[in-house]
């Protein structure tokens, strides 16, 4: 396939933005030390957020995944201890109290079985009327793997090789029922047309699958696929497999560069320039005036990072208790007791060169005249992903994203549960609608429709019999074969 010298020219901005909400559970960005803070695990919090989002015509309700509690100095982190309910269980409950909003489950390819996960996602998709989605994540560390008696059984370099075989197998399972497989009339001789359901086969390095799928297609054909990897391998994987990228590039210039890169990779993968939507993670702090918004931001930051959180943040890198240090004093002069931080401390802390980082941070804080608390607050402020300002000010900024096609929308992480979307839905959404960059109603009943996604290409290459072994089998990929 040949491409133009400037792939971005093949991309056409829709001029529209869509919003999603990312319910994370307790973390450094979600305030829990406030009278307004609700539970991170009670169903009422999930219901309130999802229904508020749906009132604001949000496309998707997105749940994170935590396969193991984050630890602090070898113990469950007391400032971040709430575990997340199982995503598909929570989303199935939400399907019953919502009608249009998409339901996105983060699910790991490393610690699931493709036939089982494909069936569970298909169940959610079918029962919700075509509103399910899968946020595809990969993990290879032994700390998480200990929950599954697998340890770190995947080499880091193999995680996307394994994930791609997994996703291809899931797609094969979802493709195994023909359109119109189920009889439309009680007068039909059979419930399903003969040959309408095929076996799905895969034999690869990590597992073999031979399954006759148990469920027909949903109203949107199959679940929508999200993916958030930002490495070159992750971007290539998303360009080949994903419908939506949950990106880390919310600032306009950076977002435009990311869009150009993804368009180029998508075209190289043989897909259309507009086939993959981009929705970066973002935080919104809004008020009636710019001055009020800045004051509100100071209040939010003071609750996100209090004295305890500031000291604990440094302890994750220093590998030892630092309670003797004043959070309003300078960074500790003592050195970390670890060389490199581990997975047990969470993705934001993993892999840091602790001693080198401590020297760098001490110099930076001294140069800026920052205390421990001020330094940590600045480090964790999500500055690049935060939109702060008046409703009209932020709406004007977002309209530029829609005009240029830098993103297709934003996945919002509320800093307060369950009322964290109220300002956005009550004030920002109407301002965006006034500017013509946000829908006035849902486009349809399925997530695929409401994200502006085309239906998946139906299986069956030219010349292949849909019932043949060639059509049924998913061969191992070249990369998977090379590592076998």
Short mmCIF file of C-alpha atoms in Angstrom, two decimals:
data_model
loop_
_atom_site.label_atom_id
_atom_site.label_comp_id
_atom_site.label_asym_id
_atom_site.label_seq_id
_atom_site.Cartn_x
_atom_site.Cartn_y
_atom_site.Cartn_z
CA UNK A 1 0.00 0.00 0.00
CA UNK A 2 1.37 3.41 -0.95
CA UNK A 3 0.93 6.50 1.18
CA UNK A 4 1.33 10.21 0.68
CA UNK A 5 4.42 12.00 1.95
CA UNK A 6 2.22 13.73 4.52
CA UNK A 7 -0.18 11.14 6.01
CA UNK A 8 -1.94 13.87 8.03
CA UNK A 9 -3.47 15.11 4.78
CA UNK A 10 -5.50 11.93 4.59
CA UNK A 11 -7.03 12.64 8.00
CA UNK A 12 -10.25 14.68 8.12
CA UNK A 13 -11.19 16.37 11.44
CA UNK A 14 -14.78 15.70 12.44
CA UNK A 15 -15.07 19.09 14.15
CA UNK A 16 -16.72 17.34 17.11
CA UNK A 17 -15.58 16.30 20.57
CA UNK A 18 -16.79 13.45 22.73
CA UNK A 19 -16.29 12.94 26.44
CA UNK A 20 -15.70 9.90 28.60
CA UNK A 21 -15.28 9.53 32.35
CA UNK A 22 -12.49 7.50 33.94
CA UNK A 23 -13.44 6.16 37.39
CA UNK A 24 -10.07 5.26 38.89
CA UNK A 25 -10.65 4.40 42.53
CA UNK A 26 -8.55 6.01 45.27
CA UNK A 27 -5.31 7.45 43.84
CA UNK A 28 -3.19 10.56 44.19
CA UNK A 29 -5.60 12.59 42.04
CA UNK A 30 -8.92 11.62 43.67
CA UNK A 31 -9.71 13.56 46.84
CA UNK A 32 -10.94 11.41 49.71
CA UNK A 33 -10.18 13.79 52.64
CA UNK A 34 -13.15 16.08 52.05
CA UNK A 35 -16.69 16.26 53.45
CA UNK A 36 -17.94 15.99 49.87
CA UNK A 37 -15.99 12.81 49.10
CA UNK A 38 -18.03 9.66 48.62
CA UNK A 39 -17.12 5.99 48.65
CA UNK A 40 -14.78 4.55 46.02
CA UNK A 41 -16.49 1.14 46.20
CA UNK A 42 -20.23 1.66 46.93
CA UNK A 43 -22.47 1.16 43.92
CA UNK A 44 -24.13 4.51 44.59
CA UNK A 45 -20.91 6.32 43.60
CA UNK A 46 -20.71 4.41 40.32
CA UNK A 47 -24.41 5.01 39.61
CA UNK A 48 -24.23 8.74 40.34
CA UNK A 49 -21.18 9.30 38.15
CA UNK A 50 -22.52 7.18 35.27
CA UNK A 51 -25.95 8.80 35.25
CA UNK A 52 -24.49 12.31 35.49
CA UNK A 53 -22.20 11.48 32.56
CA UNK A 54 -25.13 10.15 30.57
CA UNK A 55 -27.08 13.34 31.29
CA UNK A 56 -24.11 15.15 29.75
CA UNK A 57 -24.18 12.88 26.67
CA UNK A 58 -20.82 11.33 27.54
CA UNK A 59 -19.87 8.51 25.18
CA UNK A 60 -18.25 6.21 27.73
CA UNK A 61 -17.91 5.27 31.40
CA UNK A 62 -14.43 3.83 31.85
CA UNK A 63 -13.26 1.64 34.75
CA UNK A 64 -9.62 1.11 35.64
CA UNK A 65 -8.26 -2.23 36.80
CA UNK A 66 -6.21 -3.08 39.86
CA UNK A 67 -5.12 -6.70 40.07
CA UNK A 68 -3.23 -6.13 43.29
CA UNK A 69 -3.25 -3.46 46.01
CA UNK A 70 -0.41 -1.00 45.76
CA UNK A 71 2.07 -1.41 48.63
CA UNK A 72 3.96 1.08 50.73
CA UNK A 73 7.22 -0.09 52.31
CA UNK A 74 6.03 -3.68 52.04
CA UNK A 75 2.51 -3.08 53.36
CA UNK A 76 -0.78 -2.18 51.62
CA UNK A 77 -0.68 1.57 51.10
CA UNK A 78 -2.89 3.01 53.86
CA UNK A 79 -3.43 6.24 51.90
CA UNK A 80 -4.49 4.37 48.76
CA UNK A 81 -5.99 1.11 49.95
CA UNK A 82 -9.43 0.89 48.28
CA UNK A 83 -9.55 -2.00 45.85
CA UNK A 84 -11.57 -1.65 42.67
CA UNK A 85 -14.66 -3.88 42.22
CA UNK A 86 -14.46 -6.23 39.24
CA UNK A 87 -15.02 -4.06 36.18
CA UNK A 88 -17.43 -6.30 34.31
CA UNK A 89 -19.54 -6.93 37.43
CA UNK A 90 -19.83 -3.19 38.10
CA UNK A 91 -20.53 -2.38 34.46
CA UNK A 92 -23.23 -5.05 34.19
CA UNK A 93 -24.99 -3.40 37.14
CA UNK A 94 -24.62 0.01 35.50
CA UNK A 95 -26.06 -1.31 32.25
CA UNK A 96 -29.38 -1.72 34.07
CA UNK A 97 -29.53 1.92 35.23
CA UNK A 98 -28.27 3.61 32.02
CA UNK A 99 -29.45 3.52 28.43
CA UNK A 100 -26.83 5.03 26.11
CA UNK A 101 -23.44 5.49 27.75
CA UNK A 102 -20.69 3.02 26.77
CA UNK A 103 -19.29 0.65 29.40
CA UNK A 104 -15.50 0.22 29.18
CA UNK A 105 -13.80 -2.57 31.16
CA UNK A 106 -10.03 -2.57 31.61
CA UNK A 107 -8.97 -6.20 31.28
CA UNK A 108 -5.50 -7.71 31.20
CA UNK A 109 -4.36 -10.01 28.39
CA UNK A 110 -1.65 -11.58 30.56
CA UNK A 111 -3.88 -12.90 33.35
CA UNK A 112 -7.02 -13.88 31.44
CA UNK A 113 -7.96 -16.65 29.03
CA UNK A 114 -9.03 -15.42 25.58
CA UNK A 115 -12.08 -17.69 25.23
CA UNK A 116 -13.35 -16.85 28.72
CA UNK A 117 -12.73 -13.10 28.48
CA UNK A 118 -14.22 -12.89 24.99
CA UNK A 119 -17.37 -14.60 26.29
CA UNK A 120 -17.68 -12.28 29.32
CA UNK A 121 -17.17 -9.16 27.20
CA UNK A 122 -19.63 -10.49 24.65
CA UNK A 123 -22.13 -11.06 27.46
CA UNK A 124 -21.82 -7.45 28.63
CA UNK A 125 -22.09 -6.23 25.04
CA UNK A 126 -25.19 -8.27 24.32
CA UNK A 127 -26.99 -7.51 27.60
CA UNK A 128 -26.26 -3.76 27.36
CA UNK A 129 -27.56 -3.51 23.80
CA UNK A 130 -24.15 -2.98 22.19
CA UNK A 131 -22.49 -0.62 24.68
CA UNK A 132 -19.49 -2.66 25.88
CA UNK A 133 -15.81 -1.94 25.31
CA UNK A 134 -12.51 -3.52 26.33
CA UNK A 135 -9.53 -1.42 27.39
CA UNK A 136 -6.66 -3.76 26.52
CA UNK A 137 -3.74 -3.75 28.97
CA UNK A 138 -0.64 -5.93 29.34
CA UNK A 139 1.36 -6.78 32.46
CA UNK A 140 4.50 -8.88 32.86
CA UNK A 141 5.75 -8.34 36.43
CA UNK A 142 6.09 -11.16 38.94
CA UNK A 143 4.53 -9.11 41.76
CA UNK A 144 1.14 -8.97 39.99
CA UNK A 145 1.63 -12.46 38.59
CA UNK A 146 1.93 -13.91 42.10
CA UNK A 147 -1.84 -13.51 42.43
CA UNK A 148 -2.22 -15.97 39.58
CA UNK A 149 0.63 -18.37 40.41
CA UNK A 150 2.30 -17.37 37.17
CA UNK A 151 5.00 -15.00 38.34
CA UNK A 152 6.54 -12.84 35.64
CA UNK A 153 6.14 -15.52 33.03
CA UNK A 154 6.10 -13.11 30.09
CA UNK A 155 9.30 -11.45 28.94
CA UNK A 156 8.74 -7.70 28.74
CA UNK A 157 9.48 -7.73 25.01
CA UNK A 158 6.80 -10.38 24.48
CA UNK A 159 3.89 -8.64 26.17
CA UNK A 160 2.50 -7.11 22.96
CA UNK A 161 3.23 -10.26 20.96
CA UNK A 162 1.13 -12.20 23.46
CA UNK A 163 -1.54 -9.45 23.60
CA UNK A 164 -1.93 -9.33 19.83
CA UNK A 165 -2.43 -13.09 19.59
CA UNK A 166 -4.97 -12.77 22.42
CA UNK A 167 -6.90 -9.95 20.72
CA UNK A 168 -6.88 -11.70 17.34
CA UNK A 169 -8.27 -14.81 19.02
CA UNK A 170 -11.01 -12.79 20.74
CA UNK A 171 -11.93 -11.19 17.42
CA UNK A 172 -12.09 -14.61 15.81
CA UNK A 173 -14.49 -15.73 18.54
CA UNK A 174 -16.71 -12.66 18.06
CA UNK A 175 -16.64 -13.18 14.29
CA UNK A 176 -17.75 -16.81 14.55
CA UNK A 177 -21.49 -16.08 14.43
CA UNK A 178 -22.89 -14.93 11.09
CA UNK A 179 -25.24 -11.98 10.74
CA UNK A 180 -28.79 -13.26 10.91
CA UNK A 181 -27.72 -16.55 12.50
CA UNK A 182 -30.77 -16.63 14.81
CA UNK A 183 -34.21 -17.28 13.37
CA UNK A 184 -36.31 -14.14 13.10
CA UNK A 185 -39.59 -16.02 13.27
CA UNK A 186 -41.07 -18.71 15.50
CA UNK A 187 -42.17 -20.51 12.33
CA UNK A 188 -38.55 -21.23 11.36
CA UNK A 189 -37.49 -24.88 11.43
CA UNK A 190 -34.30 -24.19 13.38
CA UNK A 191 -33.26 -21.66 16.05
CA UNK A 192 -29.94 -21.04 14.24
CA UNK A 193 -29.18 -21.35 10.56
CA UNK A 194 -27.03 -24.40 9.72
CA UNK A 195 -23.35 -23.46 9.53
CA UNK A 196 -23.99 -20.02 11.07
CA UNK A 197 -21.77 -20.76 14.07
CA UNK A 198 -18.16 -21.77 13.46
CA UNK A 199 -15.34 -22.99 15.66
CA UNK A 200 -12.60 -20.51 16.55
CA UNK A 201 -9.09 -21.99 16.60
CA UNK A 202 -5.72 -20.66 17.70
CA UNK A 203 -2.45 -22.42 18.42
CA UNK A 204 0.42 -20.28 19.61
CA UNK A 205 3.29 -19.99 22.04
CA UNK A 206 1.26 -19.42 25.20
CA UNK A 207 -2.05 -21.24 24.69
CA UNK A 208 -4.24 -23.17 22.27
CA UNK A 209 -7.94 -22.43 21.74
CA UNK A 210 -10.60 -24.57 20.11
CA UNK A 211 -14.00 -23.09 20.98
CA UNK A 212 -17.52 -22.84 19.58
CA UNK A 213 -18.63 -19.39 20.78
CA UNK A 214 -21.82 -19.36 22.83
CA UNK A 215 -23.31 -15.95 21.99
CA UNK A 216 -24.46 -14.15 18.83
CA UNK A 217 -23.25 -10.70 17.85
CA UNK A 218 -24.51 -7.62 19.63
CA UNK A 219 -26.18 -4.57 18.12
CA UNK A 220 -22.70 -3.07 17.54
CA UNK A 221 -21.26 -6.35 16.16
CA UNK A 222 -18.56 -6.76 18.85
CA UNK A 223 -17.09 -4.77 21.78
CA UNK A 224 -15.20 -1.57 20.99
CA UNK A 225 -11.44 -1.85 21.65
CA UNK A 226 -9.53 0.78 23.66
CA UNK A 227 -5.76 0.77 24.21
CA UNK A 228 -3.41 3.05 26.16
CA UNK A 229 0.18 1.93 25.46
CA UNK A 230 2.45 4.82 24.48
CA UNK A 231 5.70 3.04 23.61
CA UNK A 232 6.48 2.55 19.89
CA UNK A 233 5.28 -1.07 20.27
CA UNK A 234 2.12 0.11 22.01
CA UNK A 235 1.38 2.67 19.31
CA UNK A 236 1.86 0.09 16.55
CA UNK A 237 -0.37 -2.35 18.42
CA UNK A 238 -3.09 0.32 18.74
CA UNK A 239 -2.78 1.24 15.07
CA UNK A 240 -3.40 -2.40 14.10
CA UNK A 241 -6.02 -3.39 16.67
CA UNK A 242 -7.66 -0.49 18.57
CA UNK A 243 -10.73 1.58 17.85
CA UNK A 244 -9.82 4.22 20.46
CA UNK A 245 -6.53 5.25 22.07
CA UNK A 246 -6.67 6.43 25.69
CA UNK A 247 -3.67 8.70 25.23
CA UNK A 248 -1.35 10.72 27.49
CA UNK A 249 -1.11 13.71 25.13
CA UNK A 250 -3.75 16.32 26.07
CA UNK A 251 -1.88 19.58 25.28
CA UNK A 252 -2.68 20.92 21.81
CA UNK A 253 0.78 20.91 20.19
CA UNK A 254 1.68 17.53 21.64
CA UNK A 255 -1.74 16.14 20.73
CA UNK A 256 -1.32 17.24 17.11
CA UNK A 257 2.06 15.50 16.90
CA UNK A 258 0.58 12.35 18.44
CA UNK A 259 -2.31 12.44 15.98
CA UNK A 260 0.10 12.67 13.05
CA UNK A 261 2.14 9.75 14.35
CA UNK A 262 -0.94 7.56 14.89
CA UNK A 263 -2.35 8.41 11.45
CA UNK A 264 0.94 7.38 9.85
CA UNK A 265 1.04 4.10 11.80
CA UNK A 266 -2.64 3.42 11.06
CA UNK A 267 -2.14 3.88 7.33
CA UNK A 268 0.89 1.58 7.39
CA UNK A 269 -1.31 -1.02 9.10
CA UNK A 270 -3.67 -0.89 6.13
CA UNK A 271 -6.43 1.01 7.89
CA UNK A 272 -8.06 4.37 7.18
CA UNK A 273 -6.63 7.63 8.52
CA UNK A 274 -9.77 8.25 10.61
CA UNK A 275 -10.21 4.68 11.86
CA UNK A 276 -8.60 5.19 15.28
CA UNK A 277 -10.08 7.75 17.67
CA UNK A 278 -7.92 9.52 20.29
CA UNK A 279 -9.20 10.50 23.75
CA UNK A 280 -6.47 11.70 26.15
CA UNK A 281 -6.71 11.47 29.92
CA UNK A 282 -7.52 14.84 31.44
CA UNK A 283 -8.54 16.71 34.59
CA UNK A 284 -10.89 19.71 34.59
CA UNK A 285 -11.00 22.38 37.30
CA UNK A 286 -13.70 24.89 36.35
CA UNK A 287 -15.54 27.87 37.80
CA UNK A 288 -17.53 30.90 36.69
CA UNK A 289 -14.45 33.14 36.40
CA UNK A 290 -10.74 32.49 35.77
CA UNK A 291 -9.89 33.83 39.24
CA UNK A 292 -12.34 31.49 40.93
CA UNK A 293 -10.97 28.57 38.92
CA UNK A 294 -7.39 29.29 40.05
CA UNK A 295 -8.51 29.51 43.68
CA UNK A 296 -10.39 26.24 43.25
CA UNK A 297 -7.28 24.63 41.79
CA UNK A 298 -5.25 25.64 44.87
CA UNK A 299 -7.94 24.06 47.07
CA UNK A 300 -7.97 20.86 44.99
CA UNK A 301 -4.18 20.54 45.10
CA UNK A 302 -4.10 21.12 48.87
CA UNK A 303 -6.44 18.15 49.38
CA UNK A 304 -4.83 15.92 46.78
CA UNK A 305 -1.42 16.25 48.42
CA UNK A 306 -1.58 16.83 52.17
CA UNK A 307 1.34 16.42 54.61
CA UNK A 308 0.90 12.63 54.87
CA UNK A 309 0.69 12.15 51.12
CA UNK A 310 3.76 14.33 50.52
CA UNK A 311 5.96 12.31 52.89
CA UNK A 312 4.58 9.00 51.62
CA UNK A 313 5.31 10.03 48.03
CA UNK A 314 9.01 10.50 48.82
CA UNK A 315 9.08 7.27 50.86
CA UNK A 316 8.10 5.35 47.73
CA UNK A 317 11.35 6.48 46.11
CA UNK A 318 13.58 6.57 49.18
CA UNK A 319 12.52 3.01 50.18
CA UNK A 320 12.43 3.91 53.90
CA UNK A 321 10.27 5.81 56.40
CA UNK A 322 10.72 9.58 56.41
CA UNK A 323 8.24 10.51 59.13
CA UNK A 324 10.92 12.43 61.02
CA UNK A 325 11.06 15.02 58.24
CA UNK A 326 8.89 18.13 58.19
CA UNK A 327 6.60 18.20 55.12
CA UNK A 328 7.02 21.97 55.08
CA UNK A 329 10.82 21.67 55.27
CA UNK A 330 13.44 20.82 52.61
CA UNK A 331 13.79 17.43 50.91
CA UNK A 332 15.74 14.84 52.96
CA UNK A 333 19.51 15.00 52.65
CA UNK A 334 19.80 11.27 53.37
CA UNK A 335 20.06 8.98 50.35
CA UNK A 336 17.49 6.37 49.31
CA UNK A 337 18.12 2.82 50.50
CA UNK A 338 17.07 1.39 47.13
CA UNK A 339 18.79 1.71 43.76
CA UNK A 340 15.64 1.31 41.68
CA UNK A 341 11.97 1.31 42.64
CA UNK A 342 9.78 -1.73 42.01
CA UNK A 343 6.32 -2.58 40.69
CA UNK A 344 4.91 -2.84 44.21
CA UNK A 345 4.77 0.95 44.45
CA UNK A 346 2.49 1.54 41.48
CA UNK A 347 3.09 2.39 37.84
CA UNK A 348 3.94 6.02 38.61
CA UNK A 349 6.87 4.96 40.80
CA UNK A 350 8.08 1.87 38.97
CA UNK A 351 11.56 1.75 37.50
CA UNK A 352 12.90 5.03 38.83
CA UNK A 353 16.66 5.27 39.52
CA UNK A 354 16.16 6.28 43.14
CA UNK A 355 19.58 7.67 44.08
CA UNK A 356 20.00 9.59 40.86
CA UNK A 357 16.47 10.96 41.16
CA UNK A 358 16.98 12.05 44.78
CA UNK A 359 20.01 14.15 43.82
CA UNK A 360 18.12 15.69 40.92
CA UNK A 361 15.04 16.46 43.04
CA UNK A 362 17.01 17.99 45.91
CA UNK A 363 18.74 20.36 43.51
CA UNK A 364 15.46 21.23 41.79
CA UNK A 365 13.59 21.90 45.05
CA UNK A 366 16.44 24.02 46.42
CA UNK A 367 16.61 26.05 43.21
CA UNK A 368 12.85 26.72 43.34
CA UNK A 369 12.73 27.24 47.10
CA UNK A 370 10.19 24.43 47.53
CA UNK A 371 9.36 22.44 50.64
CA UNK A 372 8.61 18.70 50.46
CA UNK A 373 4.90 19.39 50.21
CA UNK A 374 5.28 22.09 47.56
CA UNK A 375 7.66 19.95 45.53
CA UNK A 376 5.43 16.84 45.62
CA UNK A 377 2.33 18.88 44.85
CA UNK A 378 4.06 20.27 41.76
CA UNK A 379 5.28 16.81 40.71
CA UNK A 380 1.83 15.24 40.97
CA UNK A 381 -0.26 18.17 39.76
CA UNK A 382 -1.11 16.65 36.36
CA UNK A 383 -0.19 20.06 34.98
CA UNK A 384 -0.02 18.94 31.36
CA UNK A 385 -3.36 17.15 31.56
CA UNK A 386 -5.31 19.75 33.56
CA UNK A 387 -7.70 22.27 32.02
CA UNK A 388 -8.22 25.13 34.50
CA UNK A 389 -10.34 28.19 33.83
CA UNK A 390 -13.82 29.59 33.42
CA UNK A 391 -16.41 27.55 31.55
CA UNK A 392 -16.27 29.84 28.51
CA UNK A 393 -12.48 30.05 28.58
CA UNK A 394 -12.04 26.28 28.58
CA UNK A 395 -14.80 25.81 25.99
CA UNK A 396 -12.94 28.14 23.65
CA UNK A 397 -9.73 26.14 24.14
CA UNK A 398 -11.49 22.85 23.47
CA UNK A 399 -13.14 24.22 20.32
CA UNK A 400 -9.64 24.59 18.86
CA UNK A 401 -8.99 20.88 19.50
CA UNK A 402 -12.17 20.07 17.57
CA UNK A 403 -11.28 22.42 14.70
CA UNK A 404 -7.78 20.99 14.23
CA UNK A 405 -8.72 17.35 14.90
CA UNK A 406 -5.96 17.07 17.51
CA UNK A 407 -8.18 14.70 19.50
CA UNK A 408 -11.63 13.17 19.21
CA UNK A 409 -12.48 13.92 22.81
CA UNK A 410 -11.27 13.65 26.39
CA UNK A 411 -11.41 10.94 29.02
CA UNK A 412 -11.99 12.88 32.24
CA UNK A 413 -10.66 11.77 35.63
CA UNK A 414 -12.86 13.46 38.26
CA UNK A 415 -10.95 14.75 41.28
CA UNK A 416 -14.04 14.28 43.45
CA UNK A 417 -16.43 11.32 43.67
CA UNK A 418 -19.39 11.31 43.07
CA UNK A 419 -20.00 15.00 42.24
CA UNK A 420 -16.86 15.61 40.16
CA UNK A 421 -18.68 15.82 36.82
CA UNK A 422 -21.41 18.25 37.89
CA UNK A 423 -19.62 21.44 36.76
CA UNK A 424 -18.69 19.84 33.45
CA UNK A 425 -22.17 18.59 32.65
CA UNK A 426 -24.04 21.65 33.94
CA UNK A 427 -21.80 24.37 32.47
CA UNK A 428 -19.03 23.15 30.13
CA UNK A 429 -21.16 20.85 27.98
CA UNK A 430 -23.73 23.59 27.17
CA UNK A 431 -20.86 25.96 26.31
CA UNK A 432 -19.39 23.37 23.92
CA UNK A 433 -22.81 22.79 22.36
CA UNK A 434 -23.18 26.54 21.79
CA UNK A 435 -19.90 26.41 19.85
CA UNK A 436 -21.18 23.51 17.74
CA UNK A 437 -18.42 21.11 18.79
CA UNK A 438 -20.38 18.76 21.06
CA UNK A 439 -23.44 16.63 20.23
CA UNK A 440 -26.93 17.79 21.20
CA UNK A 441 -28.12 14.19 21.45
CA UNK A 442 -26.78 10.67 21.24
CA UNK A 443 -26.13 9.52 17.68
CA UNK A 444 -27.56 6.08 18.40
CA UNK A 445 -27.97 3.38 21.01
CA UNK A 446 -24.58 1.68 20.64
CA UNK A 447 -21.14 2.82 21.79
CA UNK A 448 -19.77 2.37 18.28
CA UNK A 449 -22.37 4.82 16.93
CA UNK A 450 -21.78 7.34 19.71
CA UNK A 451 -18.03 7.35 19.10
CA UNK A 452 -18.48 7.78 15.36
CA UNK A 453 -16.87 4.42 14.60
CA UNK A 454 -17.56 2.39 11.48
CA UNK A 455 -18.73 -1.19 11.83
CA UNK A 456 -15.86 -3.72 11.88
CA UNK A 457 -14.87 -5.29 8.57
CA UNK A 458 -16.62 -8.66 8.32
CA UNK A 459 -14.34 -11.72 8.20
CA UNK A 460 -13.70 -13.79 5.10
CA UNK A 461 -10.86 -13.05 2.72
CA UNK A 462 -11.52 -13.29 -1.01
CA UNK A 463 -11.48 -16.88 -2.15
CA UNK A 464 -11.80 -18.38 1.33
CA UNK A 465 -14.76 -20.57 2.24
CA UNK A 466 -16.27 -19.05 5.44
CA UNK A 467 -16.70 -22.55 6.87
CA UNK A 468 -13.23 -23.80 6.01
CA UNK A 469 -10.32 -24.39 8.37
CA UNK A 470 -8.62 -21.44 6.70
CA UNK A 471 -11.44 -19.13 7.81
CA UNK A 472 -11.70 -20.68 11.27
CA UNK A 473 -8.09 -20.78 12.39
CA UNK A 474 -5.99 -17.98 13.84
CA UNK A 475 -2.37 -18.85 13.05
CA UNK A 476 0.46 -17.75 15.27
CA UNK A 477 1.80 -14.35 14.22
CA UNK A 478 5.34 -14.15 12.75
CA UNK A 479 6.56 -12.44 15.94
CA UNK A 480 4.95 -15.12 18.09
CA UNK A 481 6.44 -17.88 15.93
CA UNK A 482 9.90 -16.30 16.11
CA UNK A 483 9.81 -16.38 19.92
CA UNK A 484 8.36 -19.89 20.20
#
